[in-house]
PDB file of C-alpha atoms in Angstrom:
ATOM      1  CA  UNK A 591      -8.991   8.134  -2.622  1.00 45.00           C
ATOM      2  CA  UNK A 592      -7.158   8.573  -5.956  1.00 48.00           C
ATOM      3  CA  UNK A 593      -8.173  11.254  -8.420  1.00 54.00           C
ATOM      4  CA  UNK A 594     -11.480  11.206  -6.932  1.00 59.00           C
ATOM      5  CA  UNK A 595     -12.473   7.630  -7.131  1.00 63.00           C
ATOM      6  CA  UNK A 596     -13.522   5.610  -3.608  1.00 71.00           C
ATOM      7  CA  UNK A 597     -11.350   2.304  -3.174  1.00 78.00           C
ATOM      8  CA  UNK A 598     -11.184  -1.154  -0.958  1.00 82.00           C
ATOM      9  CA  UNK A 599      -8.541  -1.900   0.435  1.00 89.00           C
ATOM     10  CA  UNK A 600      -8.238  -5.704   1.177  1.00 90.00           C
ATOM     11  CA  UNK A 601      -5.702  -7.461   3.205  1.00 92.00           C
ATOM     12  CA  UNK A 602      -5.675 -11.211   2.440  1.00 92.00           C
ATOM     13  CA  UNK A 603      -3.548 -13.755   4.082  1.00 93.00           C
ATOM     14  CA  UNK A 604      -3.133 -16.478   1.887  1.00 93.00           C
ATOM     15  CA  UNK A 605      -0.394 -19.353   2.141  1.00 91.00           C
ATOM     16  CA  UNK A 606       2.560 -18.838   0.615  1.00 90.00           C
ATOM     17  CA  UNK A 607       2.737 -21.295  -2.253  1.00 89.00           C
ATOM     18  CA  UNK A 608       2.972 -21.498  -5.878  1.00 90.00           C
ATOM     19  CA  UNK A 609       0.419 -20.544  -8.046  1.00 89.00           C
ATOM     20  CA  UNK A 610      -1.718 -18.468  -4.839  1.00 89.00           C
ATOM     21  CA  UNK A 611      -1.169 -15.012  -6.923  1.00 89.00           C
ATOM     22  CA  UNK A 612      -2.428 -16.024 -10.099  1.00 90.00           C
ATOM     23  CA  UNK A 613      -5.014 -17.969  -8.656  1.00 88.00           C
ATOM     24  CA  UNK A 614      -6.308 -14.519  -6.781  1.00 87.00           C
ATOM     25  CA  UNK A 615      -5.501 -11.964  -9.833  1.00 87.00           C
ATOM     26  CA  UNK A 616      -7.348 -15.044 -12.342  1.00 87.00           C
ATOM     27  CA  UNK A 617     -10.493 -14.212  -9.916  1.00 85.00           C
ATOM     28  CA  UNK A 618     -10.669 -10.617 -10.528  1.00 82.00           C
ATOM     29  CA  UNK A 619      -9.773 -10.960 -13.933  1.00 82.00           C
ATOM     30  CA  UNK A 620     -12.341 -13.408 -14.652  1.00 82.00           C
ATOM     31  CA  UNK A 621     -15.174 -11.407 -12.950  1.00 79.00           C
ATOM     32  CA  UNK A 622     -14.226  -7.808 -14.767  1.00 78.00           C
ATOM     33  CA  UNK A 623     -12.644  -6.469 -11.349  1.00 80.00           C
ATOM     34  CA  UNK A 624      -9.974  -3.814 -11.936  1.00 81.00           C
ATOM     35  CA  UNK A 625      -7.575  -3.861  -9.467  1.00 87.00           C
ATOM     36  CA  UNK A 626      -6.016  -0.475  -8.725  1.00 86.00           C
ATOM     37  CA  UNK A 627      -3.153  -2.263  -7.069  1.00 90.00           C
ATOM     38  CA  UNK A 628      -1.688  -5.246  -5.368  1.00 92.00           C
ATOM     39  CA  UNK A 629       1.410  -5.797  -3.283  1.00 93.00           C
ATOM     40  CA  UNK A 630       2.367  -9.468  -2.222  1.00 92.00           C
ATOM     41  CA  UNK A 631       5.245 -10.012   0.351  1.00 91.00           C
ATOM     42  CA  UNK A 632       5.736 -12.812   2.965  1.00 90.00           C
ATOM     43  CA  UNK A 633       4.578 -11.779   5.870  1.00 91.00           C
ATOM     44  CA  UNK A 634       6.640 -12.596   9.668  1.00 93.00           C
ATOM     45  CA  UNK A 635       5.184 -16.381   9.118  1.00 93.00           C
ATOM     46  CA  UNK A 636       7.005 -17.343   6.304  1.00 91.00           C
ATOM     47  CA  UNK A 637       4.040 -20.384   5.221  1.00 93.00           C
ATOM     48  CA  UNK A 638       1.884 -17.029   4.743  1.00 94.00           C
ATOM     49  CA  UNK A 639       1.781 -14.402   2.315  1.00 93.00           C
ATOM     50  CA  UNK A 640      -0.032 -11.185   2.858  1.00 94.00           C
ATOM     51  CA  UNK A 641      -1.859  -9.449  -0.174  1.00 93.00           C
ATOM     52  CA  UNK A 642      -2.890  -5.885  -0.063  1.00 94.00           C
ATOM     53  CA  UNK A 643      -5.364  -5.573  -3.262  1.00 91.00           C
ATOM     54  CA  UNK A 644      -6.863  -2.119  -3.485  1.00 89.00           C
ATOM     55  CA  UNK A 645      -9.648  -2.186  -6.058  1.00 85.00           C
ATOM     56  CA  UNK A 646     -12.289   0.486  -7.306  1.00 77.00           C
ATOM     57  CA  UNK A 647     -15.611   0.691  -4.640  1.00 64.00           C
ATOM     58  CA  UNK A 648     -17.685   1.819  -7.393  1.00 68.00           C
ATOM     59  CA  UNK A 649     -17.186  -0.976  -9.828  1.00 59.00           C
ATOM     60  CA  UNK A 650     -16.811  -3.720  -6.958  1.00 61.00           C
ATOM     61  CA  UNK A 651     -19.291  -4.830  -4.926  1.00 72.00           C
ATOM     62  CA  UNK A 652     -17.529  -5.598  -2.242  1.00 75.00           C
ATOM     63  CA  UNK A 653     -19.178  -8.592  -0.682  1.00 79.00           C
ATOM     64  CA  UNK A 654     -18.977 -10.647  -3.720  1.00 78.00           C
ATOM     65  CA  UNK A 655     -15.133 -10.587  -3.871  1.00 78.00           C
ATOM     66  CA  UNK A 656     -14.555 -11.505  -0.787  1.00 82.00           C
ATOM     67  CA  UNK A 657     -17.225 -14.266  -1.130  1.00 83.00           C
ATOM     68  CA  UNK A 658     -15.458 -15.225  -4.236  1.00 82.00           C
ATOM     69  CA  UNK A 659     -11.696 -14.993  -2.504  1.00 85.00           C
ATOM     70  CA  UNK A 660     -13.115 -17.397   0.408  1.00 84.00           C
ATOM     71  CA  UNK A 661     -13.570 -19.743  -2.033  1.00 82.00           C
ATOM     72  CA  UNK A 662     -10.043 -19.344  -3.202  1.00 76.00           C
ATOM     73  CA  UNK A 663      -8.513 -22.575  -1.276  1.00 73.00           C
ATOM     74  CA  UNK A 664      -5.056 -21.252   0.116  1.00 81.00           C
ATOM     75  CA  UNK A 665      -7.073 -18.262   1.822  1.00 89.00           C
ATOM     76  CA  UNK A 666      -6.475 -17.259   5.295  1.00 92.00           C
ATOM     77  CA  UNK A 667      -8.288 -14.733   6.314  1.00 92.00           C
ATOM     78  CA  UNK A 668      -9.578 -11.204   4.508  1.00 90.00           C
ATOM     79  CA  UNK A 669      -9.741  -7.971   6.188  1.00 90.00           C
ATOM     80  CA  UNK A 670     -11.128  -4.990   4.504  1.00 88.00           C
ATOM     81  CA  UNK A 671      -9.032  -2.092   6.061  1.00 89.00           C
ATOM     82  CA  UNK A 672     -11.080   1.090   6.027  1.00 84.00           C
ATOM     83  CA  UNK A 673      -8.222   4.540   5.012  1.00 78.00           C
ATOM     84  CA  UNK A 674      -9.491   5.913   8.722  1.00 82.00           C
ATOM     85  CA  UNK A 675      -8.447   2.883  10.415  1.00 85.00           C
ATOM     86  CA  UNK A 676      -4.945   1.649   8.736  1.00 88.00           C
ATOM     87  CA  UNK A 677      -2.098   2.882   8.128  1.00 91.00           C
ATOM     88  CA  UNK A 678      -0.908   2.977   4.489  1.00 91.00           C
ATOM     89  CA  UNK A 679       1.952   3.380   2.568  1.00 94.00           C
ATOM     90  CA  UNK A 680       3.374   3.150  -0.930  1.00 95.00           C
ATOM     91  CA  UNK A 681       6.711   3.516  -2.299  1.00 96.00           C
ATOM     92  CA  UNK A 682       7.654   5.351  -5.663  1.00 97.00           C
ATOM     93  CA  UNK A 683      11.296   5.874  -7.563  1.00 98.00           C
ATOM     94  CA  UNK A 684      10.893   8.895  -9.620  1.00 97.00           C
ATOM     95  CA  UNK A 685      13.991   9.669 -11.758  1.00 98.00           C
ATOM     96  CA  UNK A 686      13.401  13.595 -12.651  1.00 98.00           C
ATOM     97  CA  UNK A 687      15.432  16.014 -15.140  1.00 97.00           C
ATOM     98  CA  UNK A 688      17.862  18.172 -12.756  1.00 95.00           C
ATOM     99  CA  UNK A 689      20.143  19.785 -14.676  1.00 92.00           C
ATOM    100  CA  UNK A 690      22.827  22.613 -13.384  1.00 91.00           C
ATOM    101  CA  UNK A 691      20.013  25.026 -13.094  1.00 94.00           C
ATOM    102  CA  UNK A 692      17.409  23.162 -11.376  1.00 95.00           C
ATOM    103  CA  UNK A 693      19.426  20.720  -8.994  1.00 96.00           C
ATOM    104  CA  UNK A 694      19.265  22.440  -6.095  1.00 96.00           C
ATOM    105  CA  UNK A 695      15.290  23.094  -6.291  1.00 97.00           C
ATOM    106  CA  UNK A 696      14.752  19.569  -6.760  1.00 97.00           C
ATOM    107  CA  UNK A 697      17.113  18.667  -3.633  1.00 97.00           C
ATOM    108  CA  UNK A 698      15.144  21.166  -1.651  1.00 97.00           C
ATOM    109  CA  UNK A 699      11.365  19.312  -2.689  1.00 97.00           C
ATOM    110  CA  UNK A 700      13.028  15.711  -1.632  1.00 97.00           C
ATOM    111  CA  UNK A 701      13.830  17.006   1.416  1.00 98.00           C
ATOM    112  CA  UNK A 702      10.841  18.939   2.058  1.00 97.00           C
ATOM    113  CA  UNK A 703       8.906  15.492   1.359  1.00 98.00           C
ATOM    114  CA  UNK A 704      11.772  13.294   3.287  1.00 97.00           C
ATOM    115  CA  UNK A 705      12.496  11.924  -0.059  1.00 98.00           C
ATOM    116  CA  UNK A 706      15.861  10.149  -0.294  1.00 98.00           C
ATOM    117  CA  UNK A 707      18.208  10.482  -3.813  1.00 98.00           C
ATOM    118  CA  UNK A 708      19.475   7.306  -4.474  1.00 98.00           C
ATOM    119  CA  UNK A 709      21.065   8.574  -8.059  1.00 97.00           C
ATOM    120  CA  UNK A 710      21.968  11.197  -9.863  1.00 96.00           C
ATOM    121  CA  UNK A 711      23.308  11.626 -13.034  1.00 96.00           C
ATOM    122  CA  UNK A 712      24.949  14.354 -14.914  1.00 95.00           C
ATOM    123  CA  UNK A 713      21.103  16.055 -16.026  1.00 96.00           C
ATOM    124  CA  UNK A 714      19.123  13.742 -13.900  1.00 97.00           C
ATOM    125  CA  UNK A 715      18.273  12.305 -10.167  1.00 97.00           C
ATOM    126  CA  UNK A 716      16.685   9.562  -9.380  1.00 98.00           C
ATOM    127  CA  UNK A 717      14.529  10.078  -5.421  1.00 98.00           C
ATOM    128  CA  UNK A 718      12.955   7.382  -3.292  1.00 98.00           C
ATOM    129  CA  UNK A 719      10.033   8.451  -1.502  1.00 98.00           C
ATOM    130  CA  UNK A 720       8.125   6.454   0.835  1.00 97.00           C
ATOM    131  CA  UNK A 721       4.276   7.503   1.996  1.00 96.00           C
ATOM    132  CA  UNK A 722       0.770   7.752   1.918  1.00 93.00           C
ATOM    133  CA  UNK A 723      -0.773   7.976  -1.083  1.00 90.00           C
ATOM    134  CA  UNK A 724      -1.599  11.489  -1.272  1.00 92.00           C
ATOM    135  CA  UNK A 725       1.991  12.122  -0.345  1.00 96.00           C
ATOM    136  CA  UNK A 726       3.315  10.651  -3.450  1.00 96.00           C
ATOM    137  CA  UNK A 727       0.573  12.431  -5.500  1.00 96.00           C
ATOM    138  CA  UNK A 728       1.960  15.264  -4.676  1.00 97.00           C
ATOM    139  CA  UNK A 729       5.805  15.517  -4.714  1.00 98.00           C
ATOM    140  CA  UNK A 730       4.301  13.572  -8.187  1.00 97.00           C
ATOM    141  CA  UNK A 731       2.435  17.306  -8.893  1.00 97.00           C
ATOM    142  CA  UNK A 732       5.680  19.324  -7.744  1.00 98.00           C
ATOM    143  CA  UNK A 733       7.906  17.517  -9.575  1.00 97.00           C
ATOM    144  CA  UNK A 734       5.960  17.210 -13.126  1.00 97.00           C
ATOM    145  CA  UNK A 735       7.356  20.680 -14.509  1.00 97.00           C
ATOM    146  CA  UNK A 736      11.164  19.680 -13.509  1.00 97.00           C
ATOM    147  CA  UNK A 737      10.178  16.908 -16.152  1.00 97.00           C
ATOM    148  CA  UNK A 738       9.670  13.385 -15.019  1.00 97.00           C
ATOM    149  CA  UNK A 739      11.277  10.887 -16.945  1.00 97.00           C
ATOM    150  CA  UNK A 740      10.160   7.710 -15.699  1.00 97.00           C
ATOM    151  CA  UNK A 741       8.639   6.986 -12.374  1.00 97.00           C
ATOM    152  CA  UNK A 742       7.589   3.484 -10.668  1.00 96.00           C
ATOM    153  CA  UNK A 743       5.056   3.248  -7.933  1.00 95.00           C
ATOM    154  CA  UNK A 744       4.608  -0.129  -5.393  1.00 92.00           C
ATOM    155  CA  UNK A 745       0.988  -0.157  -5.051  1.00 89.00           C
ATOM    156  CA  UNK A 746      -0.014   0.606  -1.142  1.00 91.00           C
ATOM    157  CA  UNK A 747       0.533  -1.849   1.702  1.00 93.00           C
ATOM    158  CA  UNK A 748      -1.337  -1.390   4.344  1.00 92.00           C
ATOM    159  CA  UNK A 749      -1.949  -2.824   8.320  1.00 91.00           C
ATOM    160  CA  UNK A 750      -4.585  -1.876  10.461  1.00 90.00           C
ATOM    161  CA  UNK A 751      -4.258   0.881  13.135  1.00 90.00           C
ATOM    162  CA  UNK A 752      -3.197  -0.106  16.595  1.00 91.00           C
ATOM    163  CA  UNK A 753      -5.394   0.407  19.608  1.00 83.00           C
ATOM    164  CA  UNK A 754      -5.046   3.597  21.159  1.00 76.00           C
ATOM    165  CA  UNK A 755      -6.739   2.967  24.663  1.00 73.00           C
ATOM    166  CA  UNK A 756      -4.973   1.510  27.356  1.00 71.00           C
ATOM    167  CA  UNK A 757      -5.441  -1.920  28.822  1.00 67.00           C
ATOM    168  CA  UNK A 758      -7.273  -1.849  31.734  1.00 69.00           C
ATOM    169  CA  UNK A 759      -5.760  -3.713  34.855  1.00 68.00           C
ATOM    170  CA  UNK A 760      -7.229  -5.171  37.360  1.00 66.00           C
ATOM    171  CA  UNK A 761      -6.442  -3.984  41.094  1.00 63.00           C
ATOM    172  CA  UNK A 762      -4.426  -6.609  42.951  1.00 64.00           C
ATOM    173  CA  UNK A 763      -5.406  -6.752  46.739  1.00 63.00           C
ATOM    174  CA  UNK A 764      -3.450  -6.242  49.592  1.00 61.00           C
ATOM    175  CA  UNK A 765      -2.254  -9.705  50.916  1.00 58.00           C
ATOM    176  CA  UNK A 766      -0.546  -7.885  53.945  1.00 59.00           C
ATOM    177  CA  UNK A 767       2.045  -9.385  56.441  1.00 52.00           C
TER     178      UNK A 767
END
């Protein structure tokens, strides 16, 4: 949930060809669907491409987009991932004014948020942070009065959670000698 607003998060497995993301975003587009965002990578079958699309619950009635994606030929499969039930995580490069004066204070919130600084200039850093949403918001909030200069998120990936019960086995008899 960003800024208050309620979103979907679909994962669609699509085949990885030409055309398959403007084919998807064209859908949304066409219907008035705002996508919040939407991150496309092959996935560990390289004939498939996984889409995460995160789009607003309020505006979206969910059922019809998927409905509509089905119909979307190179379409796999569609799984709505619920936030309890997946794990999430977006990426952001925030380059942030850190002169003399302020340097240190700024290393001390990247590590506090297991941020990494990738560059740093003579007034300026640039930090890589990797997390959940909220995570980013706020190292976003604590950074804002350093003075953000430019900033780039990924949009949120996300898998579903793994099962946390344990198989049960079935008890092998005794064959004796």
């Amino acid at each position: 949930m960003a800024n208050g607003v309620q979103h979907h998060i679909l994962s669609v497995l699509v085949e990885n060809k030409f055309g398959v993301l403007s084919r998807v975003a064209g859908l949304f587009s066409r219907r008035g669907y705002n996508i919040f965002s939407l991150a496309v990578s092959p996935t560990e079958d390289e004939r498939l491409s996984r889409m995460t699309i995160v789009v607003d619950a309020e505006s979206t009635p969910l059922e019809q987009v998927t409905k509509q994606l089905n119909k979307v030929i190179p379409v796999i499969k569609i799984t709505e991932l619920s936030p309890d039930d997946a794990v999430e995580r977006e990426l952001m490069l925030a380059t942030v004014k850190a002169g003399a004066e302020f340097r240190s204070q700024v290393t001390e919130l990247a590590a506090i948020f297991e941020a990494k600084i990738v560059d740093v200039g003579y007034d300026a850093m640039t930090l890589l942070v990797a997390g959940t949403p909220d995570k980013l918001d706020a190292i976003s909030d604590l950074l804002a009065p350093f003075g953000i200069i430019e900033s780039q998120r990924t949009g949120r990936i996300a898998l579903p959670k793994l099962a946390r019960q344990p198989t049960k086995l079935r008890a092998v008899k005794d064959r004796g000698a």
